[in-house]
XYZ file of N, CA, C and O in Angstrom:
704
model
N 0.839 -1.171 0.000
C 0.000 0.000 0.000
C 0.886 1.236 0.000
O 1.927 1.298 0.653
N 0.504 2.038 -0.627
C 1.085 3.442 -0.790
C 0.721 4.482 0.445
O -0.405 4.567 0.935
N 2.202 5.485 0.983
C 1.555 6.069 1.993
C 0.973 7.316 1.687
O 0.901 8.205 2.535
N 0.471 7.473 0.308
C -0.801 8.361 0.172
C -1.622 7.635 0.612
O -2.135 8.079 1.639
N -2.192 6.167 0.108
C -3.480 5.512 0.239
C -3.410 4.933 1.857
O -4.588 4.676 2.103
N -2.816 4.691 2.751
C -2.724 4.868 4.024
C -2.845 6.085 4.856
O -3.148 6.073 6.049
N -2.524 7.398 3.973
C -2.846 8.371 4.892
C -4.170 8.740 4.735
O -4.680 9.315 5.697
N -5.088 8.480 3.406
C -6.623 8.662 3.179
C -7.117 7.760 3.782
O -8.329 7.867 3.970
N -6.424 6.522 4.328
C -7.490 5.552 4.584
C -7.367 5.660 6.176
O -8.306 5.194 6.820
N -5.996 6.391 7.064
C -6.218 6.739 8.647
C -7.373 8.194 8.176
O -8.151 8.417 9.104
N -7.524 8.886 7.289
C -8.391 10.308 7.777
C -9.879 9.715 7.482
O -10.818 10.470 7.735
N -10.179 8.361 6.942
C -10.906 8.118 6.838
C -11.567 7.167 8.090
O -12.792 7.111 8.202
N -10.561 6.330 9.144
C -10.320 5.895 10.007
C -10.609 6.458 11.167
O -11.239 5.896 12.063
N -10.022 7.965 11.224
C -10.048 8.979 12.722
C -11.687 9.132 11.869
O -12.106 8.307 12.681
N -12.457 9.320 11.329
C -14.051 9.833 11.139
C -14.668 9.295 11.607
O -15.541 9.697 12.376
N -14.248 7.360 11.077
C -15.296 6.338 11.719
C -14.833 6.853 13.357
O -15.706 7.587 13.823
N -14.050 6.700 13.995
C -13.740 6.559 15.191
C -14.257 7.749 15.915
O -14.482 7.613 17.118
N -14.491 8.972 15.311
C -15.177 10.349 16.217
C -16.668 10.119 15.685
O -17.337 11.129 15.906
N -17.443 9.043 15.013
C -18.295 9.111 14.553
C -19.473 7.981 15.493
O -20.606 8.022 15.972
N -18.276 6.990 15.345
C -19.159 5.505 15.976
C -18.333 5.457 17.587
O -18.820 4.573 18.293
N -17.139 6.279 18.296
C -16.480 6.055 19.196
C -16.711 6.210 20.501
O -15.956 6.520 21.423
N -17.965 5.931 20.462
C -18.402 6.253 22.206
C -18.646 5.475 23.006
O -19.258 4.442 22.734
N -18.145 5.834 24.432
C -18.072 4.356 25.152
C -18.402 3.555 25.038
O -17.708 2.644 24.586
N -19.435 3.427 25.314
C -20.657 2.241 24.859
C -20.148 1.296 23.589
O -20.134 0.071 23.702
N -19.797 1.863 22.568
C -19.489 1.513 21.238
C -18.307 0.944 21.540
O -18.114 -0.252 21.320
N -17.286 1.822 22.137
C -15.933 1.326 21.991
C -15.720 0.117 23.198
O -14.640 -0.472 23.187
N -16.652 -0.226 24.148
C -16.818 -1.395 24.458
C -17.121 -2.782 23.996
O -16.642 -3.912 24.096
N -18.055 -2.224 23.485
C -18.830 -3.604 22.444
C -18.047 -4.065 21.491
O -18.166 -5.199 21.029
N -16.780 -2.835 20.943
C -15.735 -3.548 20.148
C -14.705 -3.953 20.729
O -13.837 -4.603 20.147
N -14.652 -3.614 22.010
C -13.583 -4.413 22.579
C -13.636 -6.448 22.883
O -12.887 -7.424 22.877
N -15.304 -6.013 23.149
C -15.731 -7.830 23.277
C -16.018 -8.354 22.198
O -16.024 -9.584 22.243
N -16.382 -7.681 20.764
C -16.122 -8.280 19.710
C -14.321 -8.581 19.383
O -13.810 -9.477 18.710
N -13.889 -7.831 19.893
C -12.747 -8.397 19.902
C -11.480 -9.433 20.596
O -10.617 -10.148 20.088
N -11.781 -9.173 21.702
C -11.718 -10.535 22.669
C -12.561 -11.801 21.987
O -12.065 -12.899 22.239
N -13.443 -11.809 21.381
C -14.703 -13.132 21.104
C -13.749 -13.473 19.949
O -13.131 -14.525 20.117
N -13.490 -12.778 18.770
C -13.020 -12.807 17.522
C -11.331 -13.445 17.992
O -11.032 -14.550 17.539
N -10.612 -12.931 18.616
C -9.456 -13.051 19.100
C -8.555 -14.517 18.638
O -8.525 -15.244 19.631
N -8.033 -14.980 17.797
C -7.393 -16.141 16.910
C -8.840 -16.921 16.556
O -8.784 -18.148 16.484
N -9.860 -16.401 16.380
C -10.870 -17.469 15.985
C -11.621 -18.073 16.689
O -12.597 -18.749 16.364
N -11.140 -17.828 17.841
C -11.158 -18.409 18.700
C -13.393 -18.467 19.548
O -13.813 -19.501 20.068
N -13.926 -17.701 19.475
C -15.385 -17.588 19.866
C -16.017 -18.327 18.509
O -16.897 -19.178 18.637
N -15.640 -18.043 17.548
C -16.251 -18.899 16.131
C -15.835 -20.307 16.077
O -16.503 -21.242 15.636
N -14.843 -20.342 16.495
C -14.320 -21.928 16.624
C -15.364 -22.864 17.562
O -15.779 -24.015 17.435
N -15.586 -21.810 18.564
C -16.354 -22.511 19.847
C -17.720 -22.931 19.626
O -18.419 -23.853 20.047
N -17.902 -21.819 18.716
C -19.582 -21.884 18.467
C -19.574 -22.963 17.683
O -20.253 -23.902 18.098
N -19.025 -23.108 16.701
C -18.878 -24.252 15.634
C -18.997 -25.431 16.037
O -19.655 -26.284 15.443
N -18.170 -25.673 17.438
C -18.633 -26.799 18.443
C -19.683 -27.059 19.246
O -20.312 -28.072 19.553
N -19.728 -25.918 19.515
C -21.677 -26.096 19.691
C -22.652 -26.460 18.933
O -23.679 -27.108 19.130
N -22.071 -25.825 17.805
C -23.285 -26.229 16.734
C -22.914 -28.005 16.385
O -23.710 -28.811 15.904
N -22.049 -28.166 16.631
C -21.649 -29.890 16.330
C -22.240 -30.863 17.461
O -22.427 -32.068 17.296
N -22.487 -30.188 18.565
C -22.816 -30.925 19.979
C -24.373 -30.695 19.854
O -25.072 -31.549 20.400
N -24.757 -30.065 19.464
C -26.386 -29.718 19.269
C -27.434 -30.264 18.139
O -28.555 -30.745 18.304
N -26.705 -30.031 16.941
C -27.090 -30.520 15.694
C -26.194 -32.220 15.253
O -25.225 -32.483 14.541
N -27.047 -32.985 16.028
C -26.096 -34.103 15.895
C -26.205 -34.804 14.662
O -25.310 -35.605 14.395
N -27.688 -34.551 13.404
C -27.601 -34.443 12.248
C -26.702 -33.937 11.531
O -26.643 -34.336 10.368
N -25.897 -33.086 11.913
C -25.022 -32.366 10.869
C -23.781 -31.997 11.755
O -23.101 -30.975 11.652
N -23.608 -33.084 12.696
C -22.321 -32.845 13.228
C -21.033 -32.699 12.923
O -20.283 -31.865 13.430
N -20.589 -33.946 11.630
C -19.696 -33.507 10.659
C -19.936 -31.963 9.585
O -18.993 -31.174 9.520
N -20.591 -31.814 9.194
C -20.471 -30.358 8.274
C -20.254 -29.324 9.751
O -19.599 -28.331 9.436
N -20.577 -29.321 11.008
C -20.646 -28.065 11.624
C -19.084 -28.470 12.216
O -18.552 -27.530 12.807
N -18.284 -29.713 12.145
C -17.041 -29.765 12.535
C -16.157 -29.230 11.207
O -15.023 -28.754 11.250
N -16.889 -29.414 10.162
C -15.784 -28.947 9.160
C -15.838 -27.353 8.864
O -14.950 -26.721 8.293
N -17.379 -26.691 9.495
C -17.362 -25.178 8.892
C -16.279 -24.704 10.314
O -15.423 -23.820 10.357
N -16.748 -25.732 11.444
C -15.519 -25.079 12.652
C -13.829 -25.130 12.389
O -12.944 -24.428 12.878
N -13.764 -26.141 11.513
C -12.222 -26.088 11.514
C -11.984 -25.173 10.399
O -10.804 -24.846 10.273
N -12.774 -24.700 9.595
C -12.674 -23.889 8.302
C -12.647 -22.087 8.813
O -12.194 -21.160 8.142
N -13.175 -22.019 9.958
C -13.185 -20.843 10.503
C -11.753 -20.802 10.937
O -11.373 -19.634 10.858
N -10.777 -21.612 11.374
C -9.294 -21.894 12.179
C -8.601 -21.501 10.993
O -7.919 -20.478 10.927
N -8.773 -22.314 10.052
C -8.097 -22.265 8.193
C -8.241 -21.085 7.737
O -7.212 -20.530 7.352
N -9.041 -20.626 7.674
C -9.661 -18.753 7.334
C -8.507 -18.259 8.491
O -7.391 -18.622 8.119
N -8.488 -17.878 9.169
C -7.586 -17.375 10.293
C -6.198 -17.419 9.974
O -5.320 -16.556 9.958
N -6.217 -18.529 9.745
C -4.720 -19.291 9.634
C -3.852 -18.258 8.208
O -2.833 -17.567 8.185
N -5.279 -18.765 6.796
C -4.628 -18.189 5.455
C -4.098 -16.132 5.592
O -3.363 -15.357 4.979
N -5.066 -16.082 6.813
C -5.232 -14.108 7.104
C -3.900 -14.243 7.175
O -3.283 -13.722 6.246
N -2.983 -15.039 8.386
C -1.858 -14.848 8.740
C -0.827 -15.031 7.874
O 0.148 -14.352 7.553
N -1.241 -16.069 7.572
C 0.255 -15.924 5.965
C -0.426 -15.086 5.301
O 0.630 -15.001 4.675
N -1.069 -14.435 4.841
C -1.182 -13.243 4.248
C -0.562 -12.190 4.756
O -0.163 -11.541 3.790
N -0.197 -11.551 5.953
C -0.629 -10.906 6.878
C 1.345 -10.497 6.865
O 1.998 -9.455 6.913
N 1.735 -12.209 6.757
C 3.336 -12.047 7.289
C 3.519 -11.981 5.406
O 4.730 -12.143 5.257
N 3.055 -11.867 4.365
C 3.982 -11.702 3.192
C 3.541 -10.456 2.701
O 4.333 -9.838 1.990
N 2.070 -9.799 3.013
C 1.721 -8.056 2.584
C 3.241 -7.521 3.810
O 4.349 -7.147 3.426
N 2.825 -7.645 5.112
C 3.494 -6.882 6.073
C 3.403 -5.426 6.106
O 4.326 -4.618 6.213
N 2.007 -5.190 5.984
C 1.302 -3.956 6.465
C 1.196 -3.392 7.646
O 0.309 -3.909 8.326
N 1.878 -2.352 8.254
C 1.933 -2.503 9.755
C 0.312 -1.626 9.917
O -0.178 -0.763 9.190
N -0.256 -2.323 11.275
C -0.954 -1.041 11.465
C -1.100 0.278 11.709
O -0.092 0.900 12.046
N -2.549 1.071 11.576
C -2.258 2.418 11.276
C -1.407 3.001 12.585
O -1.199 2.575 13.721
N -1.197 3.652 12.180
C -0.143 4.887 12.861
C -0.320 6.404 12.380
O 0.528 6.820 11.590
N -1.192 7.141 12.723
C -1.383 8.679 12.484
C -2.130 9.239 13.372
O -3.204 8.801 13.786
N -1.470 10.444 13.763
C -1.921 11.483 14.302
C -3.449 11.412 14.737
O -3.872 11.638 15.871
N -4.288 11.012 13.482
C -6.272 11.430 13.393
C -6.659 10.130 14.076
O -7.864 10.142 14.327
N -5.996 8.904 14.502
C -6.006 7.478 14.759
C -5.895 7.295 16.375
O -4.841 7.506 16.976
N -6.553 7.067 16.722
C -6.597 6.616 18.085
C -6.656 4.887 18.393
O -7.718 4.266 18.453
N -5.653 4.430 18.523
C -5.264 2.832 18.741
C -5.973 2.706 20.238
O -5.650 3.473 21.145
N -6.747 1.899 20.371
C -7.736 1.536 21.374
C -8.000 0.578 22.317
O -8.584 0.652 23.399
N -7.126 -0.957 21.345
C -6.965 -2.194 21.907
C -5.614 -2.741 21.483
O -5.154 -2.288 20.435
N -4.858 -3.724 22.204
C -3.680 -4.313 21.815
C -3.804 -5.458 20.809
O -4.847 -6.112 20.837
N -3.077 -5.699 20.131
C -3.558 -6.887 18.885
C -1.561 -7.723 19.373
O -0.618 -7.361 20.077
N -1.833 -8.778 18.574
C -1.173 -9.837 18.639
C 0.290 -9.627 17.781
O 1.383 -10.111 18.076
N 0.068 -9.051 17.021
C 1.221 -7.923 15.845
C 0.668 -7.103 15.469
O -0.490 -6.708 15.337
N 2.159 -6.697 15.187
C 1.974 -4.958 13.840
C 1.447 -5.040 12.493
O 1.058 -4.111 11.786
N 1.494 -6.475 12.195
C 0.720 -6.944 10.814
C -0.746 -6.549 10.322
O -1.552 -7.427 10.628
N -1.297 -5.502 9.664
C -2.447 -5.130 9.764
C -3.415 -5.789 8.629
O -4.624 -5.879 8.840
N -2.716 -6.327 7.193
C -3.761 -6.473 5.802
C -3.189 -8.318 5.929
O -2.118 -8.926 5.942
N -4.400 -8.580 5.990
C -5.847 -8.451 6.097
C -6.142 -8.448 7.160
O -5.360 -8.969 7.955
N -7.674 -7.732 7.766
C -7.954 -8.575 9.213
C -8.302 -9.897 9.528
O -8.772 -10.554 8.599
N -8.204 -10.340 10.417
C -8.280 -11.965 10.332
C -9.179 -11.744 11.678
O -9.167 -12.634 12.528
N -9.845 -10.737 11.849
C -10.876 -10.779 12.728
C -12.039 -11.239 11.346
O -12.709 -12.271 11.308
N -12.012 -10.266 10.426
C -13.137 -9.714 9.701
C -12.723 -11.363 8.560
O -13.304 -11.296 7.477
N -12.217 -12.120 8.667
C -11.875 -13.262 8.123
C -12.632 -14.493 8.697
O -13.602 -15.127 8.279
N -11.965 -14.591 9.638
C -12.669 -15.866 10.206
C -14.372 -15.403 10.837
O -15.104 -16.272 11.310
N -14.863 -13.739 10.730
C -16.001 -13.815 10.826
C -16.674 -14.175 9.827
O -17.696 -14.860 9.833
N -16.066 -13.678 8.844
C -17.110 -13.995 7.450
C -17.344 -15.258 6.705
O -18.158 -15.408 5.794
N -16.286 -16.424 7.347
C -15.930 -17.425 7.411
C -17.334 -18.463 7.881
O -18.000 -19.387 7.415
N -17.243 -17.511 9.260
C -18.402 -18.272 9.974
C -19.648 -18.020 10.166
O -20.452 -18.780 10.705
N -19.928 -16.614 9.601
C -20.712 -16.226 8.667
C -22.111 -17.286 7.740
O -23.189 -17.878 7.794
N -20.747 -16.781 6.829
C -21.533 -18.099 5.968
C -21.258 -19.084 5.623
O -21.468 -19.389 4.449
N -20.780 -19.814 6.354
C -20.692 -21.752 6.785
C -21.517 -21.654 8.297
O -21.701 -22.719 8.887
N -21.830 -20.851 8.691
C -22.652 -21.274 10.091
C -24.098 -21.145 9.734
O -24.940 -21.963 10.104
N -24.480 -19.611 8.668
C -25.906 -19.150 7.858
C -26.236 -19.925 7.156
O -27.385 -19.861 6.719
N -25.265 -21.098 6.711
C -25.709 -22.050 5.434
C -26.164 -23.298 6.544
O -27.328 -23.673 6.401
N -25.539 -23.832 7.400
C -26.115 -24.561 8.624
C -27.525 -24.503 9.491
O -28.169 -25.452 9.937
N -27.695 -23.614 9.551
C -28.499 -22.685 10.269
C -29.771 -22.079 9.351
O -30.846 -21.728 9.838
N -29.432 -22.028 7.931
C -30.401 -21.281 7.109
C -30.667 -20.037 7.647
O -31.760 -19.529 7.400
N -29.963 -19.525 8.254
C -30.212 -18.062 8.438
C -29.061 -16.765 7.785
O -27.876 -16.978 7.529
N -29.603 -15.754 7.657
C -28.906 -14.896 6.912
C -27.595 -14.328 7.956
O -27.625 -13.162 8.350
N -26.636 -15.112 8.295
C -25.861 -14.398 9.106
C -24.886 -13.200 8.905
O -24.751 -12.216 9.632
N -24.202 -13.529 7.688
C -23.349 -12.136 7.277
C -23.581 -11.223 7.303
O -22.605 -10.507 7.528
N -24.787 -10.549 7.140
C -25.132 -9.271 7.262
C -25.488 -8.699 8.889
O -25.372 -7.548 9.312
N -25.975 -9.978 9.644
C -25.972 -9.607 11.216
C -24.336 -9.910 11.611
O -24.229 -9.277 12.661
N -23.333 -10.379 11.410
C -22.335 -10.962 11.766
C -20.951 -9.781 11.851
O -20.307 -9.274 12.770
N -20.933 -9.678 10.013
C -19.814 -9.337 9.324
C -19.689 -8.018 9.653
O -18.576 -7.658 10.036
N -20.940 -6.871 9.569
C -20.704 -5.079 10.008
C -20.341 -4.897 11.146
O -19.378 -4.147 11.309
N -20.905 -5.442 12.173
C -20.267 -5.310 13.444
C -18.566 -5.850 13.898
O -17.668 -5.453 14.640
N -18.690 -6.428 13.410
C -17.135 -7.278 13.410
C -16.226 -6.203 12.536
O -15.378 -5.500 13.085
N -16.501 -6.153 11.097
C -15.580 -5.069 10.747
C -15.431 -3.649 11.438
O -14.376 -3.169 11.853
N -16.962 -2.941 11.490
C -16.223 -1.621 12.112
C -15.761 -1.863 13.512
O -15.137 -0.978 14.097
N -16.010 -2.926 14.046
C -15.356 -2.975 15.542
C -13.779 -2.632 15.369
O -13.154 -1.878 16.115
N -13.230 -3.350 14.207
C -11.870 -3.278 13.742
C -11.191 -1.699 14.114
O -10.233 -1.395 14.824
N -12.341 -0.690 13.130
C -12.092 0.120 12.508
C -12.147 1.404 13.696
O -11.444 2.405 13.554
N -13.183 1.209 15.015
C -13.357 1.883 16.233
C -12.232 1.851 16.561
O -11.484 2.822 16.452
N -11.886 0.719 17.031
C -10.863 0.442 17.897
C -9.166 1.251 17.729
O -8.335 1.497 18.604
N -9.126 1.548 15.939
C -7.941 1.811 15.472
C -6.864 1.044 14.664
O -5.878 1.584 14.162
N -7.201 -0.446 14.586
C -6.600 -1.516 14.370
C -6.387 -1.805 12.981
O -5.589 -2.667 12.613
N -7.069 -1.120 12.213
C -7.165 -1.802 10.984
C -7.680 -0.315 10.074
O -8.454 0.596 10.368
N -6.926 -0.568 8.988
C -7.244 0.501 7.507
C -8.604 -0.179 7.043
O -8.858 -1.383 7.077
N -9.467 0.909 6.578
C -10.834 -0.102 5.789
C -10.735 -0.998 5.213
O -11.464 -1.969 5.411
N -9.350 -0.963 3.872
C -8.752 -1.677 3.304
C -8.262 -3.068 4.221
O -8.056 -4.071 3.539
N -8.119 -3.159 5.286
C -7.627 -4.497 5.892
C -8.904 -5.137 6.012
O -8.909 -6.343 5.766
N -10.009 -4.587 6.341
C -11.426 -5.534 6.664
C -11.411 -5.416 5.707
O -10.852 -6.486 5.464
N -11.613 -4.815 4.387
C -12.198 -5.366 3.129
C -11.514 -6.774 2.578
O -12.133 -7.782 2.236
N -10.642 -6.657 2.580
C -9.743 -7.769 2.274
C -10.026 -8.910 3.430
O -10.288 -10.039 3.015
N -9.994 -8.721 4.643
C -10.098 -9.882 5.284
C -11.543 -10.628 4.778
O -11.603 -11.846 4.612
N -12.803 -9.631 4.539
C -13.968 -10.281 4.581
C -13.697 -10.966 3.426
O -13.914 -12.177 3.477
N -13.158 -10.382 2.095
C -12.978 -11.166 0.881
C -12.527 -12.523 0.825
O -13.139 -13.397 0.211
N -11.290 -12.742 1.560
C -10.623 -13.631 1.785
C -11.680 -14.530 2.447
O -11.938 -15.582 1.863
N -12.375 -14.226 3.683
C -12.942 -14.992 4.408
C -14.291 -16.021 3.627
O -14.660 -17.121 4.039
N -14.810 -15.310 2.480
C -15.805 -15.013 1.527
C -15.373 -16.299 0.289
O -16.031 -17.196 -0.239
N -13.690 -15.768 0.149
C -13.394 -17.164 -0.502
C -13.184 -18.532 -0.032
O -13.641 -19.504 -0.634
N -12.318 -18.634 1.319
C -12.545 -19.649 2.119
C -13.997 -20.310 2.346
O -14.320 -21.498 2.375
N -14.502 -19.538 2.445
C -16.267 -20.235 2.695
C -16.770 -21.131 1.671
O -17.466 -22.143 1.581
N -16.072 -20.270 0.886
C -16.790 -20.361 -1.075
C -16.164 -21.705 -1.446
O -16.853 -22.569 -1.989
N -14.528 -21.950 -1.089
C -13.824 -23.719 -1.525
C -14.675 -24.608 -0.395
O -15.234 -25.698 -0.525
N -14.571 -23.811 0.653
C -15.074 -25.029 1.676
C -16.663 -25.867 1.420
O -16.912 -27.009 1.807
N -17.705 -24.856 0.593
C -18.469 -25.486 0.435
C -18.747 -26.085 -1.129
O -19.769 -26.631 -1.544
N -17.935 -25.899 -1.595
C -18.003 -26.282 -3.120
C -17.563 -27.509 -2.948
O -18.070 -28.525 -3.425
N -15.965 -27.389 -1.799
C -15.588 -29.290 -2.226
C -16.283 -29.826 -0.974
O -15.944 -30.974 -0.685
N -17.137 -29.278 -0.206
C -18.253 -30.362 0.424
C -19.304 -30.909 -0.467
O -19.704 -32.016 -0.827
N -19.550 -29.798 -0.645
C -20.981 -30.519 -2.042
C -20.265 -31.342 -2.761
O -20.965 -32.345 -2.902
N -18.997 -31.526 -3.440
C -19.263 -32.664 -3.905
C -18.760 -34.173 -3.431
O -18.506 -35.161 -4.119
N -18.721 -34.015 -2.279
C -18.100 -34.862 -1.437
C -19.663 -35.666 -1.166
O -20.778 -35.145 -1.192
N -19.350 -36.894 -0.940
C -20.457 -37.839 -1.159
C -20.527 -38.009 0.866
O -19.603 -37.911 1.673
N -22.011 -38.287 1.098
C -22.255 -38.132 2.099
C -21.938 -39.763 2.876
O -22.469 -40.710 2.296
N -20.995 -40.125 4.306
C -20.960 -41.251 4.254
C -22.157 -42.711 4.636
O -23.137 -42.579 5.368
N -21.973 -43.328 4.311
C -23.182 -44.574 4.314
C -23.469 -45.014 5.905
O -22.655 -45.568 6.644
N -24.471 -44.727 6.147
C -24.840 -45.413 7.563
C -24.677 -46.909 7.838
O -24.682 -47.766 6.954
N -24.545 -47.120 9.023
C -23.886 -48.790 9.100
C -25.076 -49.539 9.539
O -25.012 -50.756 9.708
């Protein structure tokens, strides 16, 4: 990334943050972020949904380990862009993250991940209740250029997209 297009994307950054940044707010992204934190609350749920739905216990173990894999691909992404996060003046950094590695988010990854492999389980529309909150939580907090959630959700969007293509054609196994 260019540090023109990093410095439009922190003045665009300090707006969300004087816009959506009030306590209240900047709480709720702090526990979206603790929950999100290596995958780790999506992973869990995924196991719930495997302990509950004992019909579809294998697909809700594979969208759970696919949420870990989404996570996983953010990070080798993450270590070969080597985007540090923002740093400017208009930017108020809010929460501590795990590295300086900012593109992609691998919050906004493994949500969108679980998203839609959990909405396709579930038949419910989750990405759109899931994915906005999760990204601008990113974006409150200070953590991330818009550009890093866009990319993470993409990424997360494609992971979803192999994971259920080579399930479908994966033959379902034979009862004994």
């Amino acid at each position: 990334m260019t540090g023109s297009m990093s410095a439009r994307e922190a003045v665009a950054l300090g707006a969300v943050q004087s816009a959506l940044g009030s306590p209240p707010v900047v709480r709720a992204a702090k526990a979206l972020s603790l929950f999100g934190e290596h995958s780790a609350g999506w992973f869990a749920l995924g196991l719930v949904g495997a302990a509950v739905d004992r019909g579809h216990r294998r697909e809700w173990a594979v969208a759970a380990g696919s949420v870990v894999a989404a996570h996983a691909a953010s990070v080798v992404v993450k270590r070969i862009v080597r985007r540090t996060r923002p740093d400017h003046p208009d930017v108020r950094v809010l929460a501590g993250t795990p590295s300086r590695l900012s593109f992609p988010s691998s919050h906004a990854t493994s949500t969108t991940t679980a998203a839609i492999l959990y909405g396709a389980l579930t038949r419910q529309p989750l990405t759109p209740l899931l994915v906005p909150p999760m990204v601008l939580s990113r974006l409150v907090l200070g953590v991330h250029y818009p550009s890093d959630v866009i990319a993470g959700s993409l990424l997360g969007a494609v992971v979803a997209g192999g994971v259920r293509r080579f399930t479908s054609r994966r033959p379902e196994p034979e009862e004994r």
